């Protein structure tokens, strides 16, 4: 953990602060299997003349330091170490955070007119800037070691700081956690406080200074300069309002809570009040309506809802600059940290239960009795809210945020069909509640700015946001990484069920939509806060942070949108074959045939619900209604999003950035996820519970896969591309739960890519038993040595896993010598020699690499299934996945023929259209016949796999692997011929289609191997 420990204060007028970065050394060493203490030994090596101290004095660059540091670590640990993660920690501002207690201490000290200084050992970043991730405005003087060329504990750096402060050593206090630094400062006469714990250090500092460093009113602070209001006019107004005759100054503090409407604590005579006002500047219409807050709180107080008593609404902007209202100050406990530190599990449970019950009370208010029937519109609340927040976001937009753009498109298309109407708070969360310190009862619900009439489930979802935020979230800590069971806090699901039980309603199914909307709304709010911070109008010191947080929150919202898409998809009826059968039945076409479309259907019976279960379905129209619906959505997605994106994606592949994944592909992948068009490839026989995929049969997926084959980019967009599909199937079939958690999950989510390393340049690798790369056991690890090539996808920067095949025992029986290991791509010893090309095409960003594996050490738990099981796994990996290429080749051929026909109708040669040329007509007819023949064979192979199993389908699989690539090559070649020279260019996909089809005559196994297999099986059948 990086812990900023602030140093030290000057005794009367000046204060010296120091920042020490303590890195995540223990976690890093454990994660990288490095002996404990290695990094600390390397950092301290050489003392004042060691690389670390030289780095702090800017005598060497960060590159030179990391090189020396790696060498020292490798010598100490006796292993070749990578220091990339250490470099990340060293330079990442997100891991360096200032303690809130120190921030408050600095504020109080400066409010008393004292000076503060920061004395830091730090360094230069590669961009030439010094690394100091703090607000420098907190300090009067900042002294950085890298700029001065001297470091603590060198006395000269302390003298330099004293000189710039213009103070004597006896007038200063240093807060520091390291003994040598404290000793050096004390030798100069500086007062010192050793920091072991920030809270304890602040108490000691308070004793020395003689005044409090913590505010008396909880969660308040001195009024920020940009949020100051005229006290004289306010005091006169309050004296007139309350009839206060006694003298005494008005005490004014600002709540650090709330970034929208500035909120102040007021004490006048014996009266304690809270003032909430509109922020200054030009505001969006209907935003910051303090008038509505006043009205709702007054009505709810009379209805028995716990809210503070409102005293007056003042719409005269001359008093404090904007309209405001005043209410009584309620004393109680506010919990800003939802994990409720310091409380017992039973107390936490009681607090969340009380929070839940008071929300139910709000949602049960009688609108007519309270006069709130016209407080908002009835019905279509979510529709209006989505429109409102889209409009608000657009009005404050400062840059394009991809997730926000996707949500703006997705939300209006997935609105709830039914909604109740109640009072909704709009910002209901734990830190907007005041609790009794002993009974855990809710004393008051605060901050009603966003209240209206609407769908109560929006409040419930919003109150669960903290469950999905990390505990380190800068605006408000979250519960995302907490053990809620241990803490006694209900999960979001338990909290929602508790609400439904208290309200007497059934749980909603589209909970994920409400969560997506809630995070989207917060993202829009944060964007507004950020926009105002650019002009100094925002009311919180953390407002400027909200710019980065908008994107973070929108990404969380999109995660829930994706989950909702999966929920809808998975609720479709399962399509698992009910029986094993080789029979086919003819039935009427469903739906009715459309002129010009391929439609010949064979199915199990005339019922559409069973159209594709265990049957050989010749055309998409014969699929069961749920799968037919998926087919239609997939087709529309490809036509609307994929085809139009192809020119840009092709340009990216030819650009200097080609080895970096295209942002457009990543955006389309997110869209596909949200539509539930994701991980369609895993067959139901491999995943019978549909835990990982769509649960389709091989025949059903064949029709979808053909669609994806019409575009080179579509398979990846739907997370259905090789080699990931085969590797995921290996993990599903053979992986341990630990292996699945580490590798399968990110692959299924599309957050990582993978490769399969089997082919070797020195042997005929079509025979897996020829593999020569060695895997030997050594000191609890497996050590890999080998030379591989044509490793597809290994050049992709997202490639995190290499599924490696090598020999563990060359003396074992021929088919038991090989093993498969899961090798993390950041393991030392993996050296990519060069990218290989297919007819000059690089296939960036994944590419095809030639790779050396030299002394690559892999933990034993990364072995798949066990030693000697590699050949078995290689065969299993080519289960359903073994005909995916054939399925896609049918789609590729269809696209080539479609382009050929369009070309023939639009071009003229030798005085007449190409379509009237006899040779071209013959080519079109031949292509159609060959595609239909190959499709039937593909579908038959898929059907036999469904009803009799992969082993029984061996002959059909071998035949289609013989037929499909050759067929596609011929069809594409004819199309290229029809295009002339243009067919060879990148203006059309034909050249890439041809290269891919030709390569598959090797990649999917050489033609000769498949012919031999077919012949041997044929001969076994006899005459």
PDB file of C-alpha atoms in Angstrom, residues 259-523:
ATOM      1  CA  UNK A 259     -21.234  18.893  -4.253  1.00  0.00           C
ATOM      2  CA  UNK A 260     -24.402  20.218  -5.851  1.00  0.00           C
ATOM      3  CA  UNK A 261     -26.183  22.695  -3.560  1.00  0.00           C
ATOM      4  CA  UNK A 262     -23.708  24.348  -1.172  1.00  0.00           C
ATOM      5  CA  UNK A 263     -24.681  23.588   2.428  1.00  0.00           C
ATOM      6  CA  UNK A 264     -23.636  25.573   5.497  1.00  0.00           C
ATOM      7  CA  UNK A 265     -23.749  25.177   9.270  1.00  0.00           C
ATOM      8  CA  UNK A 266     -24.922  28.322  11.098  1.00  0.00           C
ATOM      9  CA  UNK A 267     -24.833  29.132  14.768  1.00  0.00           C
ATOM     10  CA  UNK A 268     -26.398  32.397  15.931  1.00  0.00           C
ATOM     11  CA  UNK A 269     -26.890  32.936  19.632  1.00  0.00           C
ATOM     12  CA  UNK A 270     -28.155  29.533  20.807  1.00  0.00           C
ATOM     13  CA  UNK A 271     -29.777  28.607  17.496  1.00  0.00           C
ATOM     14  CA  UNK A 272     -28.154  25.948  15.274  1.00  0.00           C
ATOM     15  CA  UNK A 273     -29.317  25.862  11.663  1.00  0.00           C
ATOM     16  CA  UNK A 274     -28.441  24.540   8.246  1.00  0.00           C
ATOM     17  CA  UNK A 275     -28.640  26.657   5.101  1.00  0.00           C
ATOM     18  CA  UNK A 276     -28.835  25.155   1.606  1.00  0.00           C
ATOM     19  CA  UNK A 277     -28.544  27.423  -1.405  1.00  0.00           C
ATOM     20  CA  UNK A 278     -28.316  27.283  -5.145  1.00  0.00           C
ATOM     21  CA  UNK A 279     -24.751  27.442  -6.456  1.00  0.00           C
ATOM     22  CA  UNK A 280     -23.643  30.654  -8.197  1.00  0.00           C
ATOM     23  CA  UNK A 281     -23.399  31.082 -11.941  1.00  0.00           C
ATOM     24  CA  UNK A 282     -25.598  30.107 -14.868  1.00  0.00           C
ATOM     25  CA  UNK A 283     -27.501  26.919 -14.042  1.00  0.00           C
ATOM     26  CA  UNK A 284     -29.332  24.380 -16.137  1.00  0.00           C
ATOM     27  CA  UNK A 285     -33.139  24.692 -16.173  1.00  0.00           C
ATOM     28  CA  UNK A 286     -34.859  22.950 -13.229  1.00  0.00           C
ATOM     29  CA  UNK A 287     -31.502  22.060 -11.633  1.00  0.00           C
ATOM     30  CA  UNK A 288     -30.663  22.897  -7.981  1.00  0.00           C
ATOM     31  CA  UNK A 289     -34.297  23.663  -7.151  1.00  0.00           C
ATOM     32  CA  UNK A 290     -34.053  24.473  -3.433  1.00  0.00           C
ATOM     33  CA  UNK A 291     -37.712  25.554  -3.590  1.00  0.00           C
ATOM     34  CA  UNK A 292     -38.748  21.957  -4.266  1.00  0.00           C
ATOM     35  CA  UNK A 293     -36.537  20.705  -1.445  1.00  0.00           C
ATOM     36  CA  UNK A 294     -38.293  23.048   0.941  1.00  0.00           C
ATOM     37  CA  UNK A 295     -41.743  21.923  -0.211  1.00  0.00           C
ATOM     38  CA  UNK A 296     -41.115  18.184  -0.028  1.00  0.00           C
ATOM     39  CA  UNK A 297     -39.455  18.323   3.396  1.00  0.00           C
ATOM     40  CA  UNK A 298     -42.308  20.383   4.809  1.00  0.00           C
ATOM     41  CA  UNK A 299     -44.880  17.911   3.456  1.00  0.00           C
ATOM     42  CA  UNK A 300     -43.008  14.796   4.591  1.00  0.00           C
ATOM     43  CA  UNK A 301     -42.437  16.155   8.082  1.00  0.00           C
ATOM     44  CA  UNK A 302     -46.215  16.329   8.492  1.00  0.00           C
ATOM     45  CA  UNK A 303     -46.507  12.759   7.135  1.00  0.00           C
ATOM     46  CA  UNK A 304     -44.193  11.316   9.774  1.00  0.00           C
ATOM     47  CA  UNK A 305     -41.136  10.791   7.575  1.00  0.00           C
ATOM     48  CA  UNK A 306     -37.987  11.679   9.547  1.00  0.00           C
ATOM     49  CA  UNK A 307     -36.740  14.932   7.990  1.00  0.00           C
ATOM     50  CA  UNK A 308     -35.387  18.143   9.581  1.00  0.00           C
ATOM     51  CA  UNK A 309     -37.904  20.879  10.318  1.00  0.00           C
ATOM     52  CA  UNK A 310     -37.696  23.597   7.663  1.00  0.00           C
ATOM     53  CA  UNK A 311     -37.850  27.188   8.920  1.00  0.00           C
ATOM     54  CA  UNK A 312     -38.069  29.424   5.862  1.00  0.00           C
ATOM     55  CA  UNK A 313     -37.566  29.656   2.097  1.00  0.00           C
ATOM     56  CA  UNK A 314     -35.878  32.838   0.872  1.00  0.00           C
ATOM     57  CA  UNK A 315     -35.985  33.529  -2.865  1.00  0.00           C
ATOM     58  CA  UNK A 316     -34.393  36.974  -2.513  1.00  0.00           C
ATOM     59  CA  UNK A 317     -30.944  36.576  -4.112  1.00  0.00           C
ATOM     60  CA  UNK A 318     -29.733  39.783  -2.477  1.00  0.00           C
ATOM     61  CA  UNK A 319     -29.241  38.048   0.867  1.00  0.00           C
ATOM     62  CA  UNK A 320     -26.565  35.445  -0.006  1.00  0.00           C
ATOM     63  CA  UNK A 321     -26.382  35.722  -3.781  1.00  0.00           C
ATOM     64  CA  UNK A 322     -28.858  32.951  -4.697  1.00  0.00           C
ATOM     65  CA  UNK A 323     -32.167  31.563  -3.325  1.00  0.00           C
ATOM     66  CA  UNK A 324     -31.860  29.381  -0.206  1.00  0.00           C
ATOM     67  CA  UNK A 325     -33.795  27.796   2.614  1.00  0.00           C
ATOM     68  CA  UNK A 326     -33.048  27.312   6.281  1.00  0.00           C
ATOM     69  CA  UNK A 327     -33.812  24.292   8.450  1.00  0.00           C
ATOM     70  CA  UNK A 328     -33.072  23.172  11.963  1.00  0.00           C
ATOM     71  CA  UNK A 329     -29.725  21.499  12.593  1.00  0.00           C
ATOM     72  CA  UNK A 330     -30.152  17.846  13.602  1.00  0.00           C
ATOM     73  CA  UNK A 331     -27.516  16.292  15.777  1.00  0.00           C
ATOM     74  CA  UNK A 332     -26.764  12.662  15.020  1.00  0.00           C
ATOM     75  CA  UNK A 333     -24.330  10.296  13.395  1.00  0.00           C
ATOM     76  CA  UNK A 334     -23.587  10.360   9.669  1.00  0.00           C
ATOM     77  CA  UNK A 335     -21.792   7.322   8.289  1.00  0.00           C
ATOM     78  CA  UNK A 336     -19.683   8.296   5.305  1.00  0.00           C
ATOM     79  CA  UNK A 337     -18.020   4.902   5.037  1.00  0.00           C
ATOM     80  CA  UNK A 338     -20.649   2.256   4.120  1.00  0.00           C
ATOM     81  CA  UNK A 339     -18.511  -0.491   5.659  1.00  0.00           C
ATOM     82  CA  UNK A 340     -19.272   1.133   9.068  1.00  0.00           C
ATOM     83  CA  UNK A 341     -15.813   0.604  10.589  1.00  0.00           C
ATOM     84  CA  UNK A 342     -15.661   0.171  14.354  1.00  0.00           C
ATOM     85  CA  UNK A 343     -19.176  -1.232  14.654  1.00  0.00           C
ATOM     86  CA  UNK A 344     -20.253  -4.762  15.454  1.00  0.00           C
ATOM     87  CA  UNK A 345     -21.851  -6.922  12.727  1.00  0.00           C
ATOM     88  CA  UNK A 346     -25.185  -6.749  14.564  1.00  0.00           C
ATOM     89  CA  UNK A 347     -25.022  -2.947  14.587  1.00  0.00           C
ATOM     90  CA  UNK A 348     -24.252  -2.828  10.882  1.00  0.00           C
ATOM     91  CA  UNK A 349     -27.174  -5.130  10.150  1.00  0.00           C
ATOM     92  CA  UNK A 350     -29.462  -2.911  12.255  1.00  0.00           C
ATOM     93  CA  UNK A 351     -28.324   0.255  10.441  1.00  0.00           C
ATOM     94  CA  UNK A 352     -28.927  -1.176   6.968  1.00  0.00           C
ATOM     95  CA  UNK A 353     -32.289  -2.552   8.075  1.00  0.00           C
ATOM     96  CA  UNK A 354     -33.282   0.887   9.421  1.00  0.00           C
ATOM     97  CA  UNK A 355     -32.139   2.454   6.155  1.00  0.00           C
ATOM     98  CA  UNK A 356     -34.270  -0.017   4.218  1.00  0.00           C
ATOM     99  CA  UNK A 357     -37.351   0.572   6.362  1.00  0.00           C
ATOM    100  CA  UNK A 358     -37.189   4.355   6.119  1.00  0.00           C
ATOM    101  CA  UNK A 359     -36.983   4.063   2.332  1.00  0.00           C
ATOM    102  CA  UNK A 360     -40.131   1.936   2.429  1.00  0.00           C
ATOM    103  CA  UNK A 361     -41.763   4.632   4.547  1.00  0.00           C
ATOM    104  CA  UNK A 362     -40.941   7.282   1.942  1.00  0.00           C
ATOM    105  CA  UNK A 363     -42.343   5.115  -0.832  1.00  0.00           C
ATOM    106  CA  UNK A 364     -45.551   4.529   1.153  1.00  0.00           C
ATOM    107  CA  UNK A 365     -46.450   8.224   1.594  1.00  0.00           C
ATOM    108  CA  UNK A 366     -50.041   9.050   0.592  1.00  0.00           C
ATOM    109  CA  UNK A 367     -49.641  11.569  -2.207  1.00  0.00           C
ATOM    110  CA  UNK A 368     -53.137  12.977  -1.918  1.00  0.00           C
ATOM    111  CA  UNK A 369     -53.052  13.381   1.868  1.00  0.00           C
ATOM    112  CA  UNK A 370     -49.726  15.209   1.739  1.00  0.00           C
ATOM    113  CA  UNK A 371     -50.685  17.460  -1.151  1.00  0.00           C
ATOM    114  CA  UNK A 372     -47.924  16.024  -3.328  1.00  0.00           C
ATOM    115  CA  UNK A 373     -50.028  14.715  -6.197  1.00  0.00           C
ATOM    116  CA  UNK A 374     -48.658  17.456  -8.448  1.00  0.00           C
ATOM    117  CA  UNK A 375     -45.059  17.182  -7.181  1.00  0.00           C
ATOM    118  CA  UNK A 376     -44.146  15.350 -10.391  1.00  0.00           C
ATOM    119  CA  UNK A 377     -45.642  13.654 -13.426  1.00  0.00           C
ATOM    120  CA  UNK A 378     -47.326  10.274 -13.070  1.00  0.00           C
ATOM    121  CA  UNK A 379     -46.041   7.361 -15.156  1.00  0.00           C
ATOM    122  CA  UNK A 380     -43.073   6.993 -17.547  1.00  0.00           C
ATOM    123  CA  UNK A 381     -40.680   8.209 -14.863  1.00  0.00           C
ATOM    124  CA  UNK A 382     -37.707   6.204 -16.126  1.00  0.00           C
ATOM    125  CA  UNK A 383     -38.351   7.355 -19.689  1.00  0.00           C
ATOM    126  CA  UNK A 384     -38.293  10.993 -18.623  1.00  0.00           C
ATOM    127  CA  UNK A 385     -35.300  10.479 -16.353  1.00  0.00           C
ATOM    128  CA  UNK A 386     -33.286   8.861 -19.115  1.00  0.00           C
ATOM    129  CA  UNK A 387     -34.139  11.748 -21.439  1.00  0.00           C
ATOM    130  CA  UNK A 388     -33.382  14.308 -18.712  1.00  0.00           C
ATOM    131  CA  UNK A 389     -29.983  12.933 -17.805  1.00  0.00           C
ATOM    132  CA  UNK A 390     -29.001  12.466 -21.432  1.00  0.00           C
ATOM    133  CA  UNK A 391     -29.885  16.131 -21.954  1.00  0.00           C
ATOM    134  CA  UNK A 392     -28.030  17.203 -18.791  1.00  0.00           C
ATOM    135  CA  UNK A 393     -24.980  15.215 -19.825  1.00  0.00           C
ATOM    136  CA  UNK A 394     -24.970  16.692 -23.310  1.00  0.00           C
ATOM    137  CA  UNK A 395     -25.207  20.185 -21.844  1.00  0.00           C
ATOM    138  CA  UNK A 396     -22.087  19.657 -19.720  1.00  0.00           C
ATOM    139  CA  UNK A 397     -20.126  17.305 -21.986  1.00  0.00           C
ATOM    140  CA  UNK A 398     -16.438  18.189 -22.230  1.00  0.00           C
ATOM    141  CA  UNK A 399     -15.146  15.151 -24.172  1.00  0.00           C
ATOM    142  CA  UNK A 400     -16.435  11.927 -25.736  1.00  0.00           C
ATOM    143  CA  UNK A 401     -16.809   9.023 -23.279  1.00  0.00           C
ATOM    144  CA  UNK A 402     -17.455   5.761 -25.184  1.00  0.00           C
ATOM    145  CA  UNK A 403     -19.453   4.061 -22.407  1.00  0.00           C
ATOM    146  CA  UNK A 404     -21.738   7.096 -22.085  1.00  0.00           C
ATOM    147  CA  UNK A 405     -22.378   7.034 -25.825  1.00  0.00           C
ATOM    148  CA  UNK A 406     -23.296   3.342 -25.678  1.00  0.00           C
ATOM    149  CA  UNK A 407     -25.606   3.903 -22.702  1.00  0.00           C
ATOM    150  CA  UNK A 408     -27.320   6.827 -24.390  1.00  0.00           C
ATOM    151  CA  UNK A 409     -28.164   4.443 -27.213  1.00  0.00           C
ATOM    152  CA  UNK A 410     -28.978   1.409 -25.013  1.00  0.00           C
ATOM    153  CA  UNK A 411     -31.104   2.802 -22.176  1.00  0.00           C
ATOM    154  CA  UNK A 412     -34.057   4.089 -24.243  1.00  0.00           C
ATOM    155  CA  UNK A 413     -34.317   0.680 -25.920  1.00  0.00           C
ATOM    156  CA  UNK A 414     -34.590  -1.312 -22.672  1.00  0.00           C
ATOM    157  CA  UNK A 415     -37.030   0.706 -20.530  1.00  0.00           C
ATOM    158  CA  UNK A 416     -39.162  -1.166 -17.932  1.00  0.00           C
ATOM    159  CA  UNK A 417     -42.646  -1.938 -19.193  1.00  0.00           C
ATOM    160  CA  UNK A 418     -44.315  -1.437 -15.780  1.00  0.00           C
ATOM    161  CA  UNK A 419     -43.579   1.209 -13.145  1.00  0.00           C
ATOM    162  CA  UNK A 420     -45.188   2.263  -9.859  1.00  0.00           C
ATOM    163  CA  UNK A 421     -45.420   5.934  -8.872  1.00  0.00           C
ATOM    164  CA  UNK A 422     -44.414   7.134  -5.389  1.00  0.00           C
ATOM    165  CA  UNK A 423     -42.345   9.885  -3.827  1.00  0.00           C
ATOM    166  CA  UNK A 424     -38.725   9.160  -4.735  1.00  0.00           C
ATOM    167  CA  UNK A 425     -35.785  10.724  -2.931  1.00  0.00           C
ATOM    168  CA  UNK A 426     -33.466  10.665  -5.943  1.00  0.00           C
ATOM    169  CA  UNK A 427     -30.246  10.562  -3.910  1.00  0.00           C
ATOM    170  CA  UNK A 428     -31.017   8.005  -1.232  1.00  0.00           C
ATOM    171  CA  UNK A 429     -27.825   6.624   0.263  1.00  0.00           C
ATOM    172  CA  UNK A 430     -26.319   5.923   3.669  1.00  0.00           C
ATOM    173  CA  UNK A 431     -24.444   9.203   4.051  1.00  0.00           C
ATOM    174  CA  UNK A 432     -27.642  11.200   3.453  1.00  0.00           C
ATOM    175  CA  UNK A 433     -29.107   9.776   6.655  1.00  0.00           C
ATOM    176  CA  UNK A 434     -28.659  10.849  10.282  1.00  0.00           C
ATOM    177  CA  UNK A 435     -28.722   8.039  12.849  1.00  0.00           C
ATOM    178  CA  UNK A 436     -29.335   7.946  16.581  1.00  0.00           C
ATOM    179  CA  UNK A 437     -25.980   7.125  18.230  1.00  0.00           C
ATOM    180  CA  UNK A 438     -27.448   4.380  20.430  1.00  0.00           C
ATOM    181  CA  UNK A 439     -30.650   2.983  18.907  1.00  0.00           C
ATOM    182  CA  UNK A 440     -29.466   3.050  15.258  1.00  0.00           C
ATOM    183  CA  UNK A 441     -32.798   4.703  14.384  1.00  0.00           C
ATOM    184  CA  UNK A 442     -32.892   7.060  11.392  1.00  0.00           C
ATOM    185  CA  UNK A 443     -33.362  10.571  12.783  1.00  0.00           C
ATOM    186  CA  UNK A 444     -33.417  12.448   9.485  1.00  0.00           C
ATOM    187  CA  UNK A 445     -33.239  11.926   5.737  1.00  0.00           C
ATOM    188  CA  UNK A 446     -31.257  14.745   4.112  1.00  0.00           C
ATOM    189  CA  UNK A 447     -30.598  16.228   0.643  1.00  0.00           C
ATOM    190  CA  UNK A 448     -33.945  16.181  -1.206  1.00  0.00           C
ATOM    191  CA  UNK A 449     -32.714  18.146  -4.213  1.00  0.00           C
ATOM    192  CA  UNK A 450     -33.476  15.370  -6.737  1.00  0.00           C
ATOM    193  CA  UNK A 451     -36.781  14.270  -5.253  1.00  0.00           C
ATOM    194  CA  UNK A 452     -39.908  13.919  -7.390  1.00  0.00           C
ATOM    195  CA  UNK A 453     -42.664  11.419  -8.143  1.00  0.00           C
ATOM    196  CA  UNK A 454     -41.408   8.339  -9.901  1.00  0.00           C
ATOM    197  CA  UNK A 455     -40.441   4.669  -9.914  1.00  0.00           C
ATOM    198  CA  UNK A 456     -39.411   3.654  -6.373  1.00  0.00           C
ATOM    199  CA  UNK A 457     -37.080   0.930  -7.678  1.00  0.00           C
ATOM    200  CA  UNK A 458     -34.796   3.685  -8.946  1.00  0.00           C
ATOM    201  CA  UNK A 459     -34.262   4.724  -5.300  1.00  0.00           C
ATOM    202  CA  UNK A 460     -33.589   1.139  -4.237  1.00  0.00           C
ATOM    203  CA  UNK A 461     -30.993   0.623  -6.969  1.00  0.00           C
ATOM    204  CA  UNK A 462     -29.357   3.952  -6.228  1.00  0.00           C
ATOM    205  CA  UNK A 463     -29.013   3.071  -2.550  1.00  0.00           C
ATOM    206  CA  UNK A 464     -27.029  -0.027  -3.621  1.00  0.00           C
ATOM    207  CA  UNK A 465     -24.402   1.824  -5.671  1.00  0.00           C
ATOM    208  CA  UNK A 466     -21.846   1.585  -2.879  1.00  0.00           C
ATOM    209  CA  UNK A 467     -22.005  -2.214  -3.057  1.00  0.00           C
ATOM    210  CA  UNK A 468     -20.239  -2.066  -6.425  1.00  0.00           C
ATOM    211  CA  UNK A 469     -17.693   0.689  -5.770  1.00  0.00           C
ATOM    212  CA  UNK A 470     -14.187  -0.078  -4.451  1.00  0.00           C
ATOM    213  CA  UNK A 471     -13.308   0.848  -0.877  1.00  0.00           C
ATOM    214  CA  UNK A 472     -10.689   3.232  -2.283  1.00  0.00           C
ATOM    215  CA  UNK A 473     -13.226   5.204  -4.336  1.00  0.00           C
ATOM    216  CA  UNK A 474     -12.185   8.875  -3.943  1.00  0.00           C
ATOM    217  CA  UNK A 475     -15.593  10.540  -3.545  1.00  0.00           C
ATOM    218  CA  UNK A 476     -17.116   7.921  -1.270  1.00  0.00           C
ATOM    219  CA  UNK A 477     -15.752   4.565  -0.088  1.00  0.00           C
ATOM    220  CA  UNK A 478     -17.522   1.500  -1.456  1.00  0.00           C
ATOM    221  CA  UNK A 479     -18.145  -2.106  -0.486  1.00  0.00           C
ATOM    222  CA  UNK A 480     -17.090  -3.801  -3.708  1.00  0.00           C
ATOM    223  CA  UNK A 481     -14.014  -5.450  -2.220  1.00  0.00           C
ATOM    224  CA  UNK A 482     -15.390  -6.081   1.312  1.00  0.00           C
ATOM    225  CA  UNK A 483     -16.483  -9.362   2.901  1.00  0.00           C
ATOM    226  CA  UNK A 484     -20.096  -8.358   3.548  1.00  0.00           C
ATOM    227  CA  UNK A 485     -21.007 -11.588   5.336  1.00  0.00           C
ATOM    228  CA  UNK A 486     -18.206 -11.060   7.825  1.00  0.00           C
ATOM    229  CA  UNK A 487     -19.177  -7.413   8.302  1.00  0.00           C
ATOM    230  CA  UNK A 488     -22.853  -8.245   8.808  1.00  0.00           C
ATOM    231  CA  UNK A 489     -23.911  -6.022   5.892  1.00  0.00           C
ATOM    232  CA  UNK A 490     -26.554  -7.374   3.495  1.00  0.00           C
ATOM    233  CA  UNK A 491     -25.524  -7.830  -0.123  1.00  0.00           C
ATOM    234  CA  UNK A 492     -27.241  -5.726  -2.752  1.00  0.00           C
ATOM    235  CA  UNK A 493     -29.455  -8.692  -3.628  1.00  0.00           C
ATOM    236  CA  UNK A 494     -30.342  -9.285   0.051  1.00  0.00           C
ATOM    237  CA  UNK A 495     -31.048  -5.584   0.528  1.00  0.00           C
ATOM    238  CA  UNK A 496     -33.364  -5.590  -2.479  1.00  0.00           C
ATOM    239  CA  UNK A 497     -35.211  -8.702  -1.254  1.00  0.00           C
ATOM    240  CA  UNK A 498     -35.573  -7.053   2.174  1.00  0.00           C
ATOM    241  CA  UNK A 499     -37.155  -4.020   0.509  1.00  0.00           C
ATOM    242  CA  UNK A 500     -39.581  -6.169  -1.493  1.00  0.00           C
ATOM    243  CA  UNK A 501     -40.552  -8.052   1.673  1.00  0.00           C
ATOM    244  CA  UNK A 502     -41.200  -4.830   3.619  1.00  0.00           C
ATOM    245  CA  UNK A 503     -43.210  -3.376   0.718  1.00  0.00           C
ATOM    246  CA  UNK A 504     -45.074  -6.623   0.004  1.00  0.00           C
ATOM    247  CA  UNK A 505     -44.133  -6.702  -3.689  1.00  0.00           C
ATOM    248  CA  UNK A 506     -42.456  -9.388  -5.845  1.00  0.00           C
ATOM    249  CA  UNK A 507     -38.789  -8.832  -6.848  1.00  0.00           C
ATOM    250  CA  UNK A 508     -38.329  -7.329 -10.305  1.00  0.00           C
ATOM    251  CA  UNK A 509     -36.503  -9.315 -12.970  1.00  0.00           C
ATOM    252  CA  UNK A 510     -34.786  -6.374 -14.670  1.00  0.00           C
ATOM    253  CA  UNK A 511     -32.799  -5.275 -11.611  1.00  0.00           C
ATOM    254  CA  UNK A 512     -29.681  -4.860 -13.781  1.00  0.00           C
ATOM    255  CA  UNK A 513     -31.424  -2.185 -15.847  1.00  0.00           C
ATOM    256  CA  UNK A 514     -32.102  -0.117 -12.731  1.00  0.00           C
ATOM    257  CA  UNK A 515     -28.465  -0.443 -11.658  1.00  0.00           C
ATOM    258  CA  UNK A 516     -27.272   0.562 -15.132  1.00  0.00           C
ATOM    259  CA  UNK A 517     -29.553   3.596 -15.090  1.00  0.00           C
ATOM    260  CA  UNK A 518     -28.449   4.593 -11.564  1.00  0.00           C
ATOM    261  CA  UNK A 519     -24.759   4.530 -12.459  1.00  0.00           C
ATOM    262  CA  UNK A 520     -25.487   6.392 -15.702  1.00  0.00           C
ATOM    263  CA  UNK A 521     -27.303   9.113 -13.776  1.00  0.00           C
ATOM    264  CA  UNK A 522     -24.420   9.499 -11.312  1.00  0.00           C
ATOM    265  CA  UNK A 523     -22.002   9.722 -14.228  1.00  0.00           C
TER     266      UNK A 523
END
